Amino acid sequence: MEQMFSKRHYRIDRSQIAYLRFILESYDGLAFMSTLDNREALIEISYPPSRQADAEALLSALAAEVAMTQVSAPDLHR
């Protein structure tokens, strides 16, 4: 079964969560952000495989602008 969305996980500065969500939503369907842990500023960004090139280009540009650090997928069942 093909995965419906590709996912990346990042830590960012908590003050940047709303800004990043605003930017991603402005790209209408390119990528979606979920905040997994507000205290830790851990977010998940999902995007459809068909938009991978565009999504990863945007994430690369945003990583420098909002100091996003990619992390491995968290264990949410602990």
PDB file of N, CA and C in Angstrom:
ATOM      1  N   MET A   1       0.838  -1.172   0.000  1.00  0.00           N
ATOM      2  CA  MET A   1       0.000   0.000   0.000  1.00  0.00           C
ATOM      3  C   MET A   1       0.893   1.250   0.000  1.00  0.00           C
ATOM      4  N   GLU A   2       0.614   2.179  -0.896  1.00  0.00           N
ATOM      5  CA  GLU A   2       1.402   3.394  -1.002  1.00  0.00           C
ATOM      6  C   GLU A   2       1.065   4.355   0.133  1.00  0.00           C
ATOM      7  N   GLN A   3       2.098   4.938   0.718  1.00  0.00           N
ATOM      8  CA  GLN A   3       1.896   5.912   1.786  1.00  0.00           C
ATOM      9  C   GLN A   3       1.233   7.153   1.203  1.00  0.00           C
ATOM     10  N   MET A   4       0.212   7.676   1.901  1.00  0.00           N
ATOM     11  CA  MET A   4      -0.543   8.806   1.371  1.00  0.00           C
ATOM     12  C   MET A   4       0.229  10.119   1.472  1.00  0.00           C
ATOM     13  N   PHE A   5       1.040  10.274   2.502  1.00  0.00           N
ATOM     14  CA  PHE A   5       1.805  11.505   2.683  1.00  0.00           C
ATOM     15  C   PHE A   5       3.218  11.180   3.129  1.00  0.00           C
ATOM     16  N   SER A   6       4.148  11.968   2.647  1.00  0.00           N
ATOM     17  CA  SER A   6       5.513  11.919   3.166  1.00  0.00           C
ATOM     18  C   SER A   6       5.541  12.840   4.373  1.00  0.00           C
ATOM     19  N   LYS A   7       6.361  12.494   5.362  1.00  0.00           N
ATOM     20  CA  LYS A   7       6.386  13.283   6.594  1.00  0.00           C
ATOM     21  C   LYS A   7       7.809  13.617   6.992  1.00  0.00           C
ATOM     22  N   ARG A   8       7.961  14.816   7.514  1.00  0.00           N
ATOM     23  CA  ARG A   8       9.225  15.281   8.079  1.00  0.00           C
ATOM     24  C   ARG A   8       8.923  15.864   9.451  1.00  0.00           C
ATOM     25  N   HIS A   9       9.871  15.721  10.353  1.00  0.00           N
ATOM     26  CA  HIS A   9       9.708  16.229  11.721  1.00  0.00           C
ATOM     27  C   HIS A   9      10.808  17.239  11.999  1.00  0.00           C
ATOM     28  N   TYR A  10      10.425  18.326  12.672  1.00  0.00           N
ATOM     29  CA  TYR A  10      11.370  19.408  12.950  1.00  0.00           C
ATOM     30  C   TYR A  10      11.173  19.951  14.353  1.00  0.00           C
ATOM     31  N   ARG A  11      12.236  20.521  14.882  1.00  0.00           N
ATOM     32  CA  ARG A  11      12.170  21.368  16.074  1.00  0.00           C
ATOM     33  C   ARG A  11      12.389  22.786  15.568  1.00  0.00           C
ATOM     34  N   ILE A  12      11.579  23.699  16.098  1.00  0.00           N
ATOM     35  CA  ILE A  12      11.714  25.099  15.720  1.00  0.00           C
ATOM     36  C   ILE A  12      11.566  25.946  16.972  1.00  0.00           C
ATOM     37  N   ASP A  13      11.850  27.209  16.852  1.00  0.00           N
ATOM     38  CA  ASP A  13      11.617  28.128  17.960  1.00  0.00           C
ATOM     39  C   ASP A  13      10.103  28.244  18.145  1.00  0.00           C
ATOM     40  N   ARG A  14       9.642  28.128  19.381  1.00  0.00           N
ATOM     41  CA  ARG A  14       8.196  28.172  19.649  1.00  0.00           C
ATOM     42  C   ARG A  14       7.544  29.420  19.082  1.00  0.00           C
ATOM     43  N   SER A  15       8.250  30.519  19.070  1.00  0.00           N
ATOM     44  CA  SER A  15       7.672  31.764  18.565  1.00  0.00           C
ATOM     45  C   SER A  15       7.423  31.728  17.060  1.00  0.00           C
ATOM     46  N   GLN A  16       7.954  30.727  16.372  1.00  0.00           N
ATOM     47  CA  GLN A  16       7.821  30.638  14.924  1.00  0.00           C
ATOM     48  C   GLN A  16       6.709  29.684  14.468  1.00  0.00           C
ATOM     49  N   ILE A  17       6.053  29.007  15.400  1.00  0.00           N
ATOM     50  CA  ILE A  17       5.042  28.010  15.032  1.00  0.00           C
ATOM     51  C   ILE A  17       3.912  28.640  14.213  1.00  0.00           C
ATOM     52  N   ALA A  18       3.327  29.716  14.687  1.00  0.00           N
ATOM     53  CA  ALA A  18       2.202  30.347  13.977  1.00  0.00           C
ATOM     54  C   ALA A  18       2.647  30.888  12.616  1.00  0.00           C
ATOM     55  N   TYR A  19       3.815  31.498  12.569  1.00  0.00           N
ATOM     56  CA  TYR A  19       4.335  32.027  11.303  1.00  0.00           C
ATOM     57  C   TYR A  19       4.502  30.902  10.284  1.00  0.00           C
ATOM     58  N   LEU A  20       5.122  29.808  10.696  1.00  0.00           N
ATOM     59  CA  LEU A  20       5.357  28.695   9.788  1.00  0.00           C
ATOM     60  C   LEU A  20       4.033  28.107   9.298  1.00  0.00           C
ATOM     61  N   ARG A  21       3.069  27.957  10.193  1.00  0.00           N
ATOM     62  CA  ARG A  21       1.748  27.451   9.786  1.00  0.00           C
ATOM     63  C   ARG A  21       1.117  28.388   8.753  1.00  0.00           C
ATOM     64  N   PHE A  22       1.210  29.690   8.981  1.00  0.00           N
ATOM     65  CA  PHE A  22       0.663  30.675   8.051  1.00  0.00           C
ATOM     66  C   PHE A  22       1.296  30.530   6.665  1.00  0.00           C
ATOM     67  N   ILE A  23       2.607  30.428   6.628  1.00  0.00           N
ATOM     68  CA  ILE A  23       3.315  30.301   5.345  1.00  0.00           C
ATOM     69  C   ILE A  23       2.895  29.020   4.626  1.00  0.00           C
ATOM     70  N   LEU A  24       2.877  27.897   5.333  1.00  0.00           N
ATOM     71  CA  LEU A  24       2.512  26.628   4.689  1.00  0.00           C
ATOM     72  C   LEU A  24       1.074  26.649   4.182  1.00  0.00           C
ATOM     73  N   GLU A  25       0.169  27.233   4.952  1.00  0.00           N
ATOM     74  CA  GLU A  25      -1.229  27.296   4.517  1.00  0.00           C
ATOM     75  C   GLU A  25      -1.398  28.183   3.289  1.00  0.00           C
ATOM     76  N   SER A  26      -0.531  29.155   3.102  1.00  0.00           N
ATOM     77  CA  SER A  26      -0.639  30.037   1.947  1.00  0.00           C
ATOM     78  C   SER A  26      -0.302  29.314   0.641  1.00  0.00           C
ATOM     79  N   TYR A  27       0.328  28.157   0.725  1.00  0.00           N
ATOM     80  CA  TYR A  27       0.660  27.379  -0.467  1.00  0.00           C
ATOM     81  C   TYR A  27      -0.431  26.374  -0.827  1.00  0.00           C
ATOM     82  N   ASP A  28      -1.608  26.503  -0.241  1.00  0.00           N
ATOM     83  CA  ASP A  28      -2.822  25.771  -0.559  1.00  0.00           C
ATOM     84  C   ASP A  28      -2.611  24.319  -1.028  1.00  0.00           C
ATOM     85  N   GLY A  29      -2.481  23.444  -0.066  1.00  0.00           N
ATOM     86  CA  GLY A  29      -2.412  22.016  -0.368  1.00  0.00           C
ATOM     87  C   GLY A  29      -1.023  21.469  -0.617  1.00  0.00           C
ATOM     88  N   LEU A  30      -0.018  22.311  -0.558  1.00  0.00           N
ATOM     89  CA  LEU A  30       1.343  21.831  -0.787  1.00  0.00           C
ATOM     90  C   LEU A  30       1.845  21.014   0.395  1.00  0.00           C
ATOM     91  N   ALA A  31       1.642  21.525   1.595  1.00  0.00           N
ATOM     92  CA  ALA A  31       2.114  20.838   2.798  1.00  0.00           C
ATOM     93  C   ALA A  31       1.220  21.219   3.972  1.00  0.00           C
ATOM     94  N   PHE A  32       1.193  20.333   4.965  1.00  0.00           N
ATOM     95  CA  PHE A  32       0.346  20.518   6.133  1.00  0.00           C
ATOM     96  C   PHE A  32       1.196  20.357   7.387  1.00  0.00           C
ATOM     97  N   MET A  33       0.965  21.213   8.359  1.00  0.00           N
ATOM     98  CA  MET A  33       1.756  21.185   9.583  1.00  0.00           C
ATOM     99  C   MET A  33       0.896  20.806  10.771  1.00  0.00           C
ATOM    100  N   SER A  34       1.444  19.944  11.619  1.00  0.00           N
ATOM    101  CA  SER A  34       0.820  19.596  12.898  1.00  0.00           C
ATOM    102  C   SER A  34       1.835  19.861  13.994  1.00  0.00           C
ATOM    103  N   THR A  35       1.386  20.462  15.073  1.00  0.00           N
ATOM    104  CA  THR A  35       2.248  20.649  16.229  1.00  0.00           C
ATOM    105  C   THR A  35       2.100  19.418  17.106  1.00  0.00           C
ATOM    106  N   LEU A  36       3.174  18.670  17.277  1.00  0.00           N
ATOM    107  CA  LEU A  36       3.140  17.442  18.069  1.00  0.00           C
ATOM    108  C   LEU A  36       3.384  17.709  19.545  1.00  0.00           C
ATOM    109  N   ASP A  37       4.222  18.695  19.837  1.00  0.00           N
ATOM    110  CA  ASP A  37       4.526  19.048  21.218  1.00  0.00           C
ATOM    111  C   ASP A  37       4.818  20.541  21.273  1.00  0.00           C
ATOM    112  N   ASN A  38       3.897  21.298  21.834  1.00  0.00           N
ATOM    113  CA  ASN A  38       4.033  22.745  21.874  1.00  0.00           C
ATOM    114  C   ASN A  38       5.208  23.193  22.750  1.00  0.00           C
ATOM    115  N   ARG A  39       5.404  22.520  23.883  1.00  0.00           N
ATOM    116  CA  ARG A  39       6.514  22.902  24.774  1.00  0.00           C
ATOM    117  C   ARG A  39       7.869  22.683  24.130  1.00  0.00           C
ATOM    118  N   GLU A  40       7.989  21.570  23.424  1.00  0.00           N
ATOM    119  CA  GLU A  40       9.249  21.234  22.760  1.00  0.00           C
ATOM    120  C   GLU A  40       9.358  21.855  21.373  1.00  0.00           C
ATOM    121  N   ALA A  41       8.280  22.467  20.901  1.00  0.00           N
ATOM    122  CA  ALA A  41       8.207  23.042  19.554  1.00  0.00           C
ATOM    123  C   ALA A  41       8.556  21.987  18.505  1.00  0.00           C
ATOM    124  N   LEU A  42       7.932  20.836  18.672  1.00  0.00           N
ATOM    125  CA  LEU A  42       8.123  19.719  17.753  1.00  0.00           C
ATOM    126  C   LEU A  42       6.953  19.704  16.783  1.00  0.00           C
ATOM    127  N   ILE A  43       7.268  19.764  15.498  1.00  0.00           N
ATOM    128  CA  ILE A  43       6.221  19.794  14.488  1.00  0.00           C
ATOM    129  C   ILE A  43       6.410  18.669  13.478  1.00  0.00           C
ATOM    130  N   GLU A  44       5.316  18.337  12.807  1.00  0.00           N
ATOM    131  CA  GLU A  44       5.340  17.363  11.723  1.00  0.00           C
ATOM    132  C   GLU A  44       4.804  18.075  10.489  1.00  0.00           C
ATOM    133  N   ILE A  45       5.515  17.955   9.394  1.00  0.00           N
ATOM    134  CA  ILE A  45       5.059  18.518   8.133  1.00  0.00           C
ATOM    135  C   ILE A  45       4.848  17.361   7.173  1.00  0.00           C
ATOM    136  N   SER A  46       3.631  17.304   6.627  1.00  0.00           N
ATOM    137  CA  SER A  46       3.241  16.241   5.706  1.00  0.00           C
ATOM    138  C   SER A  46       2.963  16.850   4.337  1.00  0.00           C
ATOM    139  N   TYR A  47       3.266  16.074   3.308  1.00  0.00           N
ATOM    140  CA  TYR A  47       2.975  16.527   1.949  1.00  0.00           C
ATOM    141  C   TYR A  47       2.765  15.319   1.054  1.00  0.00           C
ATOM    142  N   PRO A  48       1.935  15.485   0.015  1.00  0.00           N
ATOM    143  CA  PRO A  48       1.687  14.364  -0.884  1.00  0.00           C
ATOM    144  C   PRO A  48       2.930  14.062  -1.721  1.00  0.00           C
ATOM    145  N   PRO A  49       3.203  12.793  -1.969  1.00  0.00           N
ATOM    146  CA  PRO A  49       4.377  12.436  -2.776  1.00  0.00           C
ATOM    147  C   PRO A  49       4.393  13.114  -4.149  1.00  0.00           C
ATOM    148  N   SER A  50       3.235  13.401  -4.688  1.00  0.00           N
ATOM    149  CA  SER A  50       3.173  14.047  -6.007  1.00  0.00           C
ATOM    150  C   SER A  50       3.696  15.487  -5.967  1.00  0.00           C
ATOM    151  N   ARG A  51       3.801  16.069  -4.787  1.00  0.00           N
ATOM    152  CA  ARG A  51       4.288  17.451  -4.628  1.00  0.00           C
ATOM    153  C   ARG A  51       5.645  17.491  -3.929  1.00  0.00           C
ATOM    154  N   GLN A  52       6.339  16.358  -3.895  1.00  0.00           N
ATOM    155  CA  GLN A  52       7.585  16.238  -3.145  1.00  0.00           C
ATOM    156  C   GLN A  52       8.619  17.286  -3.533  1.00  0.00           C
ATOM    157  N   ALA A  53       8.869  17.472  -4.799  1.00  0.00           N
ATOM    158  CA  ALA A  53       9.915  18.418  -5.220  1.00  0.00           C
ATOM    159  C   ALA A  53       9.596  19.831  -4.742  1.00  0.00           C
ATOM    160  N   ASP A  54       8.361  20.262  -4.922  1.00  0.00           N
ATOM    161  CA  ASP A  54       7.965  21.610  -4.491  1.00  0.00           C
ATOM    162  C   ASP A  54       8.011  21.741  -2.973  1.00  0.00           C
ATOM    163  N   ALA A  55       7.499  20.734  -2.276  1.00  0.00           N
ATOM    164  CA  ALA A  55       7.459  20.788  -0.810  1.00  0.00           C
ATOM    165  C   ALA A  55       8.862  20.813  -0.220  1.00  0.00           C
ATOM    166  N   GLU A  56       9.734  19.967  -0.710  1.00  0.00           N
ATOM    167  CA  GLU A  56      11.086  19.920  -0.163  1.00  0.00           C
ATOM    168  C   GLU A  56      11.880  21.187  -0.489  1.00  0.00           C
ATOM    169  N   ALA A  57      11.619  21.794  -1.638  1.00  0.00           N
ATOM    170  CA  ALA A  57      12.272  23.072  -1.963  1.00  0.00           C
ATOM    171  C   ALA A  57      11.810  24.157  -0.985  1.00  0.00           C
ATOM    172  N   LEU A  58      10.512  24.191  -0.704  1.00  0.00           N
ATOM    173  CA  LEU A  58       9.989  25.168   0.241  1.00  0.00           C
ATOM    174  C   LEU A  58      10.541  24.913   1.643  1.00  0.00           C
ATOM    175  N   LEU A  59      10.556  23.661   2.075  1.00  0.00           N
ATOM    176  CA  LEU A  59      11.060  23.333   3.408  1.00  0.00           C
ATOM    177  C   LEU A  59      12.541  23.691   3.542  1.00  0.00           C
ATOM    178  N   SER A  60      13.290  23.500   2.494  1.00  0.00           N
ATOM    179  CA  SER A  60      14.706  23.856   2.524  1.00  0.00           C
ATOM    180  C   SER A  60      14.878  25.362   2.709  1.00  0.00           C
ATOM    181  N   ALA A  61      14.090  26.143   1.993  1.00  0.00           N
ATOM    182  CA  ALA A  61      14.165  27.603   2.137  1.00  0.00           C
ATOM    183  C   ALA A  61      13.707  28.046   3.519  1.00  0.00           C
ATOM    184  N   LEU A  62      12.640  27.443   4.016  1.00  0.00           N
ATOM    185  CA  LEU A  62      12.122  27.813   5.333  1.00  0.00           C
ATOM    186  C   LEU A  62      13.052  27.387   6.462  1.00  0.00           C
ATOM    187  N   ALA A  63      13.789  26.293   6.271  1.00  0.00           N
ATOM    188  CA  ALA A  63      14.680  25.796   7.323  1.00  0.00           C
ATOM    189  C   ALA A  63      15.691  26.852   7.744  1.00  0.00           C
ATOM    190  N   ALA A  64      16.183  27.610   6.799  1.00  0.00           N
ATOM    191  CA  ALA A  64      17.141  28.667   7.124  1.00  0.00           C
ATOM    192  C   ALA A  64      16.437  29.876   7.727  1.00  0.00           C
ATOM    193  N   GLU A  65      15.263  30.194   7.209  1.00  0.00           N
ATOM    194  CA  GLU A  65      14.547  31.393   7.662  1.00  0.00           C
ATOM    195  C   GLU A  65      14.039  31.277   9.093  1.00  0.00           C
ATOM    196  N   VAL A  66      13.494  30.125   9.467  1.00  0.00           N
ATOM    197  CA  VAL A  66      12.916  29.980  10.811  1.00  0.00           C
ATOM    198  C   VAL A  66      13.709  29.015  11.685  1.00  0.00           C
ATOM    199  N   ALA A  67      14.923  28.690  11.269  1.00  0.00           N
ATOM    200  CA  ALA A  67      15.808  27.825  12.048  1.00  0.00           C
ATOM    201  C   ALA A  67      15.142  26.508  12.417  1.00  0.00           C
ATOM    202  N   MET A  68      14.669  25.797  11.399  1.00  0.00           N
ATOM    203  CA  MET A  68      14.083  24.476  11.598  1.00  0.00           C
ATOM    204  C   MET A  68      15.205  23.441  11.605  1.00  0.00           C
ATOM    205  N   THR A  69      15.163  22.539  12.569  1.00  0.00           N
ATOM    206  CA  THR A  69      16.135  21.453  12.635  1.00  0.00           C
ATOM    207  C   THR A  69      15.389  20.148  12.461  1.00  0.00           C
ATOM    208  N   GLN A  70      15.723  19.415  11.402  1.00  0.00           N
ATOM    209  CA  GLN A  70      15.038  18.148  11.168  1.00  0.00           C
ATOM    210  C   GLN A  70      15.455  17.138  12.220  1.00  0.00           C
ATOM    211  N   VAL A  71      14.482  16.396  12.736  1.00  0.00           N
ATOM    212  CA  VAL A  71      14.720  15.365  13.746  1.00  0.00           C
ATOM    213  C   VAL A  71      14.054  14.078  13.294  1.00  0.00           C
ATOM    214  N   SER A  72      14.415  12.979  13.923  1.00  0.00           N
ATOM    215  CA  SER A  72      13.766  11.715  13.591  1.00  0.00           C
ATOM    216  C   SER A  72      12.342  11.709  14.136  1.00  0.00           C
ATOM    217  N   ALA A  73      11.535  10.857  13.583  1.00  0.00           N
ATOM    218  CA  ALA A  73      10.130  10.769  14.004  1.00  0.00           C
ATOM    219  C   ALA A  73      10.068  10.409  15.496  1.00  0.00           C
ATOM    220  N   PRO A  74       9.268  11.129  16.252  1.00  0.00           N
ATOM    221  CA  PRO A  74       9.183  10.872  17.700  1.00  0.00           C
ATOM    222  C   PRO A  74       8.373   9.609  17.987  1.00  0.00           C
ATOM    223  N   ASP A  75       8.658   9.019  19.122  1.00  0.00           N
ATOM    224  CA  ASP A  75       7.860   7.894  19.598  1.00  0.00           C
ATOM    225  C   ASP A  75       6.720   8.485  20.425  1.00  0.00           C
ATOM    226  N   LEU A  76       5.553   8.569  19.837  1.00  0.00           N
ATOM    227  CA  LEU A  76       4.412   9.206  20.505  1.00  0.00           C
ATOM    228  C   LEU A  76       3.657   8.257  21.422  1.00  0.00           C
ATOM    229  N   HIS A  77       4.103   7.016  21.502  1.00  0.00           N
ATOM    230  CA  HIS A  77       3.415   6.009  22.330  1.00  0.00           C
ATOM    231  C   HIS A  77       4.157   5.695  23.605  1.00  0.00           C
ATOM    232  N   ARG A  78       4.954   6.614  24.117  1.00  0.00           N
ATOM    233  CA  ARG A  78       5.705   6.325  25.329  1.00  0.00           C
ATOM    234  C   ARG A  78       4.938   6.680  26.550  1.00  0.00           C
TER     235      ARG A  78
END
